[in-house]
PDB file of C-alpha atoms and ligand atoms in Angstrom:
ATOM      1  CA  MET A   1     -93.703 138.356  31.067  1.00 68.00           C
ATOM      2  CA  LYS A   2     -91.155 140.809  32.320  1.00 87.00           C
ATOM      3  CA  THR A   3     -93.066 143.942  33.280  1.00 90.00           C
ATOM      4  CA  HIS A   4     -90.458 145.978  35.148  1.00 86.00           C
ATOM      5  CA  PRO A   5     -89.914 149.307  33.337  1.00 85.00           C
ATOM      6  CA  LYS A   6     -86.327 148.315  32.536  1.00 82.00           C
ATOM      7  CA  HIS A   7     -87.701 145.465  30.384  1.00 83.00           C
ATOM      8  CA  VAL A   8     -90.691 147.333  28.937  1.00 85.00           C
ATOM      9  CA  LEU A   9     -89.054 150.643  27.985  1.00 84.00           C
ATOM     10  CA  LYS A  10     -86.956 149.796  24.943  1.00 82.00           C
ATOM     11  CA  HIS A  11     -86.137 153.211  23.524  1.00 87.00           C
ATOM     12  CA  CYS A  12     -84.558 156.325  24.954  1.00 88.00           C
ATOM     13  CA  ASN A  13     -87.351 158.789  25.777  1.00 87.00           C
ATOM     14  CA  LYS A  14     -85.145 161.690  24.685  1.00 91.00           C
ATOM     15  CA  CYS A  15     -83.281 160.678  21.515  1.00 91.00           C
ATOM     16  CA  GLY A  16     -85.211 157.531  20.549  1.00 89.00           C
ATOM     17  CA  SER A  17     -82.132 155.294  20.433  1.00 88.00           C
ATOM     18  CA  SER A  18     -82.895 151.630  21.084  1.00 81.00           C
ATOM     19  CA  ASP A  19     -79.577 149.804  20.902  1.00 71.00           C
ATOM     20  CA  THR A  20     -77.933 151.950  23.554  1.00 68.00           C
ATOM     21  CA  PHE A  21     -80.540 151.795  26.310  1.00 69.00           C
ATOM     22  CA  TYR A  22     -79.406 149.912  29.414  1.00 73.00           C
ATOM     23  CA  THR A  23     -80.295 149.508  33.094  1.00 75.00           C
ATOM     24  CA  ASP A  24     -78.173 150.823  35.913  1.00 75.00           C
ATOM     25  CA  GLY A  25     -79.655 150.259  39.377  1.00 80.00           C
ATOM     26  CA  ASP A  26     -83.028 152.015  39.580  1.00 81.00           C
ATOM     27  CA  ALA A  27     -82.458 153.984  36.378  1.00 85.00           C
ATOM     28  CA  VAL A  28     -82.466 153.304  32.670  1.00 85.00           C
ATOM     29  CA  LYS A  29     -79.736 155.147  30.824  1.00 87.00           C
ATOM     30  CA  CYS A  30     -78.908 155.980  27.233  1.00 89.00           C
ATOM     31  CA  ARG A  31     -75.373 155.575  25.923  1.00 88.00           C
ATOM     32  CA  ALA A  32     -76.131 157.679  22.858  1.00 89.00           C
ATOM     33  CA  CYS A  33     -77.238 160.911  24.549  1.00 91.00           C
ATOM     34  CA  GLY A  34     -76.589 160.351  28.278  1.00 90.00           C
ATOM     35  CA  PHE A  35     -80.256 160.650  29.248  1.00 91.00           C
ATOM     36  CA  GLN A  36     -81.223 158.905  32.520  1.00 90.00           C
ATOM     37  CA  LEU A  37     -84.735 157.937  33.537  1.00 88.00           C
ATOM     38  CA  TYR A  38     -85.168 157.025  37.201  1.00 89.00           C
ATOM     39  CA  ILE A  39     -87.771 154.405  38.087  1.00 89.00           C
ATOM     40  CA  ASN A  40     -89.081 156.024  41.265  1.00 92.00           C
ATOM     41  CA  ALA A  41     -92.007 155.022  43.443  1.00 94.00           C
ATOM     42  CA  ALA A  42     -95.018 157.307  42.994  1.00 95.00           C
ATOM     43  CA  PRO A  43     -96.616 158.653  46.207  1.00 97.00           C
ATOM     44  CA  ALA A  44    -100.223 157.676  46.820  1.00 97.00           C
ATOM     45  CA  VAL A  45    -102.588 158.333  49.719  1.00 98.00           C
ATOM     46  CA  ALA A  46    -105.345 156.401  51.460  1.00 98.00           C
ATOM     47  CA  GLY A  47    -107.968 157.399  54.021  1.00 98.00           C
ATOM     48  CA  LEU A  48    -108.840 155.479  57.186  1.00 98.00           C
ATOM     49  CA  ILE A  49    -112.321 156.726  58.065  1.00 98.00           C
ATOM     50  CA  ILE A  50    -114.072 155.170  61.014  1.00 96.00           C
ATOM     51  CA  ASN A  51    -117.574 156.008  62.239  1.00 95.00           C
ATOM     52  CA  ASP A  52    -118.989 156.170  65.790  1.00 94.00           C
ATOM     53  CA  ASN A  53    -119.797 152.434  65.683  1.00 95.00           C
ATOM     54  CA  ASP A  54    -116.159 151.386  65.125  1.00 96.00           C
ATOM     55  CA  GLU A  55    -116.890 150.594  61.484  1.00 97.00           C
ATOM     56  CA  LEU A  56    -114.247 151.304  58.847  1.00 97.00           C
ATOM     57  CA  LEU A  57    -115.218 152.797  55.507  1.00 97.00           C
ATOM     58  CA  LEU A  58    -114.166 150.529  52.652  1.00 96.00           C
ATOM     59  CA  THR A  59    -114.789 151.018  48.964  1.00 95.00           C
ATOM     60  CA  VAL A  60    -115.303 148.555  46.129  1.00 94.00           C
ATOM     61  CA  ARG A  61    -112.980 149.182  43.182  1.00 89.00           C
ATOM     62  CA  LYS A  62    -114.695 149.910  39.870  1.00 88.00           C
ATOM     63  CA  TYR A  63    -111.628 149.373  37.671  1.00 85.00           C
ATOM     64  CA  GLU A  64    -108.512 147.233  37.372  1.00 81.00           C
ATOM     65  CA  PRO A  65    -106.229 146.526  39.085  1.00 79.00           C
ATOM     66  CA  PHE A  66    -108.173 144.621  41.777  1.00 81.00           C
ATOM     67  CA  GLN A  67    -111.557 145.392  40.190  1.00 88.00           C
ATOM     68  CA  GLY A  68    -114.448 144.379  42.475  1.00 91.00           C
ATOM     69  CA  MET A  69    -112.238 144.020  45.540  1.00 92.00           C
ATOM     70  CA  LEU A  70    -112.331 146.100  48.697  1.00 95.00           C
ATOM     71  CA  ASP A  71    -110.019 149.083  49.045  1.00 94.00           C
ATOM     72  CA  LEU A  72    -109.463 152.239  51.038  1.00 96.00           C
ATOM     73  CA  PRO A  73    -110.482 155.526  49.422  1.00 96.00           C
ATOM     74  CA  GLY A  74    -107.587 157.504  47.964  1.00 95.00           C
ATOM     75  CA  GLY A  75    -105.319 157.708  44.959  1.00 94.00           C
ATOM     76  CA  PHE A  76    -102.155 159.201  43.492  1.00 95.00           C
ATOM     77  CA  VAL A  77    -100.677 162.498  44.617  1.00 97.00           C
ATOM     78  CA  ASP A  78    -100.648 164.996  41.746  1.00 97.00           C
ATOM     79  CA  HIS A  79     -97.566 167.029  40.853  1.00 96.00           C
ATOM     80  CA  LEU A  80     -96.871 169.822  43.368  1.00 97.00           C
ATOM     81  CA  GLU A  81     -99.680 168.701  45.640  1.00 97.00           C
ATOM     82  CA  THR A  82     -99.258 167.791  49.341  1.00 98.00           C
ATOM     83  CA  ALA A  83    -100.344 164.349  50.548  1.00 98.00           C
ATOM     84  CA  GLU A  84    -103.061 165.989  52.662  1.00 98.00           C
ATOM     85  CA  GLU A  85    -104.377 167.969  49.680  1.00 98.00           C
ATOM     86  CA  ALA A  86    -104.363 164.833  47.535  1.00 98.00           C
ATOM     87  CA  LEU A  87    -106.342 162.821  50.066  1.00 98.00           C
ATOM     88  CA  THR A  88    -108.856 165.626  50.651  1.00 98.00           C
ATOM     89  CA  ARG A  89    -109.358 165.902  46.868  1.00 97.00           C
ATOM     90  CA  GLU A  90    -109.606 162.128  46.301  1.00 96.00           C
ATOM     91  CA  ILE A  91    -112.153 161.598  49.069  1.00 96.00           C
ATOM     92  CA  LYS A  92    -114.273 164.454  47.727  1.00 96.00           C
ATOM     93  CA  GLU A  93    -114.070 162.949  44.208  1.00 95.00           C
ATOM     94  CA  GLU A  94    -114.733 159.348  45.237  1.00 94.00           C
ATOM     95  CA  LEU A  95    -117.180 159.710  48.137  1.00 95.00           C
ATOM     96  CA  ASN A  96    -118.366 163.342  48.117  1.00 95.00           C
ATOM     97  CA  LEU A  97    -117.154 163.690  51.703  1.00 96.00           C
ATOM     98  CA  ASN A  98    -115.225 166.514  53.352  1.00 97.00           C
ATOM     99  CA  VAL A  99    -112.420 165.226  55.546  1.00 97.00           C
ATOM    100  CA  LYS A 100    -110.669 167.059  58.370  1.00 96.00           C
ATOM    101  CA  ASN A 101    -108.000 166.471  61.037  1.00 97.00           C
ATOM    102  CA  LEU A 102    -105.877 164.212  58.848  1.00 98.00           C
ATOM    103  CA  LYS A 103    -103.438 162.241  60.978  1.00 98.00           C
ATOM    104  CA  TYR A 104    -100.572 160.282  59.416  1.00 98.00           C
ATOM    105  CA  PHE A 105    -100.838 156.594  60.242  1.00 98.00           C
ATOM    106  CA  CYS A 106     -98.328 154.532  58.212  1.00 98.00           C
ATOM    107  CA  SER A 107     -96.724 154.013  54.825  1.00 98.00           C
ATOM    108  CA  THR A 108     -96.673 150.807  52.818  1.00 97.00           C
ATOM    109  CA  PRO A 109     -94.816 150.160  49.545  1.00 96.00           C
ATOM    110  CA  ASN A 110     -96.609 148.567  46.650  1.00 93.00           C
ATOM    111  CA  ARG A 111     -96.217 147.465  43.067  1.00 89.00           C
ATOM    112  CA  TYR A 112     -98.951 146.838  40.574  1.00 82.00           C
ATOM    113  CA  LEU A 113     -99.335 145.923  36.986  1.00 85.00           C
ATOM    114  CA  TYR A 114    -101.186 148.272  34.661  1.00 85.00           C
ATOM    115  CA  GLY A 115    -101.120 148.154  30.870  1.00 88.00           C
ATOM    116  CA  GLY A 116     -98.250 145.654  30.884  1.00 90.00           C
ATOM    117  CA  LEU A 117     -96.012 147.865  33.013  1.00 90.00           C
ATOM    118  CA  THR A 118     -95.183 147.465  36.706  1.00 91.00           C
ATOM    119  CA  TYR A 119     -95.674 150.674  38.685  1.00 91.00           C
ATOM    120  CA  PHE A 120     -94.087 151.221  42.070  1.00 93.00           C
ATOM    121  CA  THR A 121     -95.921 153.278  44.671  1.00 95.00           C
ATOM    122  CA  LEU A 122     -95.496 154.299  48.271  1.00 97.00           C
ATOM    123  CA  ASP A 123     -98.917 154.494  49.869  1.00 97.00           C
ATOM    124  CA  PHE A 124     -99.358 156.889  52.804  1.00 98.00           C
ATOM    125  CA  SER A 125    -102.372 156.147  55.000  1.00 98.00           C
ATOM    126  CA  PHE A 126    -104.017 158.833  57.102  1.00 98.00           C
ATOM    127  CA  GLN A 127    -106.698 158.515  59.716  1.00 98.00           C
ATOM    128  CA  CYS A 128    -109.296 161.177  58.943  1.00 97.00           C
ATOM    129  CA  GLU A 129    -112.449 162.559  60.426  1.00 96.00           C
ATOM    130  CA  VAL A 130    -115.543 163.415  58.442  1.00 95.00           C
ATOM    131  CA  GLU A 131    -117.831 166.302  59.338  1.00 88.00           C
ATOM    132  CA  ASN A 132    -120.882 164.175  58.538  1.00 91.00           C
ATOM    133  CA  PHE A 133    -121.787 161.375  56.144  1.00 93.00           C
ATOM    134  CA  GLU A 134    -124.743 163.202  54.572  1.00 93.00           C
ATOM    135  CA  GLY A 135    -124.471 163.365  50.803  1.00 93.00           C
ATOM    136  CA  MET A 136    -121.985 160.502  50.666  1.00 94.00           C
ATOM    137  CA  HIS A 137    -122.130 158.540  47.430  1.00 92.00           C
ATOM    138  CA  ALA A 138    -119.830 156.369  45.352  1.00 91.00           C
ATOM    139  CA  CYS A 139    -118.401 158.207  42.352  1.00 85.00           C
ATOM    140  CA  ASP A 140    -115.261 158.296  40.190  1.00 84.00           C
ATOM    141  CA  ASP A 141    -113.452 154.941  40.406  1.00 84.00           C
ATOM    142  CA  VAL A 142    -115.482 153.682  43.381  1.00 88.00           C
ATOM    143  CA  LYS A 143    -118.361 151.276  42.716  1.00 92.00           C
ATOM    144  CA  LYS A 144    -119.791 150.876  46.228  1.00 94.00           C
ATOM    145  CA  ILE A 145    -119.163 151.979  49.802  1.00 96.00           C
ATOM    146  CA  TYR A 146    -119.312 149.722  52.843  1.00 96.00           C
ATOM    147  CA  PHE A 147    -118.908 150.263  56.557  1.00 97.00           C
ATOM    148  CA  ILE A 148    -117.539 147.097  58.146  1.00 97.00           C
ATOM    149  CA  HIS A 149    -116.965 146.678  61.857  1.00 97.00           C
ATOM    150  CA  ILE A 150    -113.256 146.765  62.550  1.00 96.00           C
ATOM    151  CA  LYS A 151    -113.482 143.359  64.234  1.00 95.00           C
ATOM    152  CA  ASP A 152    -115.116 141.771  61.177  1.00 96.00           C
ATOM    153  CA  ILE A 153    -112.606 142.914  58.573  1.00 95.00           C
ATOM    154  CA  ASP A 154    -110.460 140.238  56.989  1.00 94.00           C
ATOM    155  CA  PRO A 155    -107.456 142.062  55.474  1.00 92.00           C
ATOM    156  CA  LYS A 156    -107.387 139.393  52.744  1.00 92.00           C
ATOM    157  CA  MET A 157    -110.584 140.937  51.307  1.00 91.00           C
ATOM    158  CA  ILE A 158    -108.601 144.059  50.454  1.00 94.00           C
ATOM    159  CA  GLY A 159    -107.137 144.174  46.938  1.00 88.00           C
ATOM    160  CA  GLY A 160    -103.525 145.290  46.850  1.00 86.00           C
ATOM    161  CA  GLN A 161    -100.905 144.214  49.315  1.00 91.00           C
ATOM    162  CA  SER A 162    -100.087 147.649  50.674  1.00 95.00           C
ATOM    163  CA  MET A 163    -103.713 148.555  51.464  1.00 95.00           C
ATOM    164  CA  SER A 164    -104.236 145.155  53.028  1.00 96.00           C
ATOM    165  CA  LYS A 165    -101.199 145.702  55.271  1.00 97.00           C
ATOM    166  CA  ALA A 166    -102.326 149.206  56.228  1.00 97.00           C
ATOM    167  CA  VAL A 167    -105.815 147.961  57.135  1.00 97.00           C
ATOM    168  CA  LYS A 168    -104.366 145.105  59.176  1.00 97.00           C
ATOM    169  CA  LYS A 169    -102.116 147.513  61.070  1.00 97.00           C
ATOM    170  CA  PHE A 170    -104.982 149.924  61.654  1.00 97.00           C
ATOM    171  CA  GLN A 171    -107.258 147.107  62.796  1.00 97.00           C
ATOM    172  CA  GLN A 172    -104.688 146.052  65.425  1.00 96.00           C
ATOM    173  CA  TYR A 173    -104.174 149.649  66.534  1.00 96.00           C
ATOM    174  CA  TRP A 174    -107.910 150.350  66.822  1.00 95.00           C
ATOM    175  CA  LEU A 175    -108.775 147.141  68.657  1.00 94.00           C
ATOM    176  CA  GLN A 176    -105.961 147.773  71.104  1.00 93.00           C
ATOM    177  CA  SER A 177    -106.612 151.464  71.711  1.00 92.00           C
ATOM    178  CA  LYS A 178    -110.373 150.981  72.125  1.00 86.00           C
ATOM    179  CA  GLN A 179    -109.940 147.674  73.959  1.00 82.00           C
ATOM    180  CA  LEU A 180    -112.527 146.038  71.729  1.00 76.00           C
TER     181      LEU A 180
HETATM  182 ZN1  LIG B 201     -80.847 158.913  24.271  1.00 61.97          ZN
END
């Protein structure tokens, strides 16, 4: 099944024409009215939260895609929101935690299938500190929360290629910097 937007979107979003819609690079264009729709990557954010015992906070996904698999907390950046605001909001929504001192770590591109359409994202991971873990609980699209020692994490347990790559990179960085 071809799930790229250029195969799924069959009508012009503006004038509704179907026989004049064609793909040009990363855009779909309409010959009838000239409308162009760019297939951009959506920015998303993820939090790398590590406790005093060198354990990384991982969540279990409640919904598809990657339902039941491990993930980092986070989500999509809303319109007109900064990445830092988005991550602070997402971690409050998902874990009821207040993060501080957000430090950019890395970015990893991703694609995933949802509702028969492939979405492209660029996932920005930030290392963040948490004031305290009191009141933490799984909510929103998180089913469970785990703390796993950085040494014991197998990046293959993480659903989604970009999060898996980010965790692997962070694992290497942490083991090296702490000489674990
Ligand atoms: Zn059109």
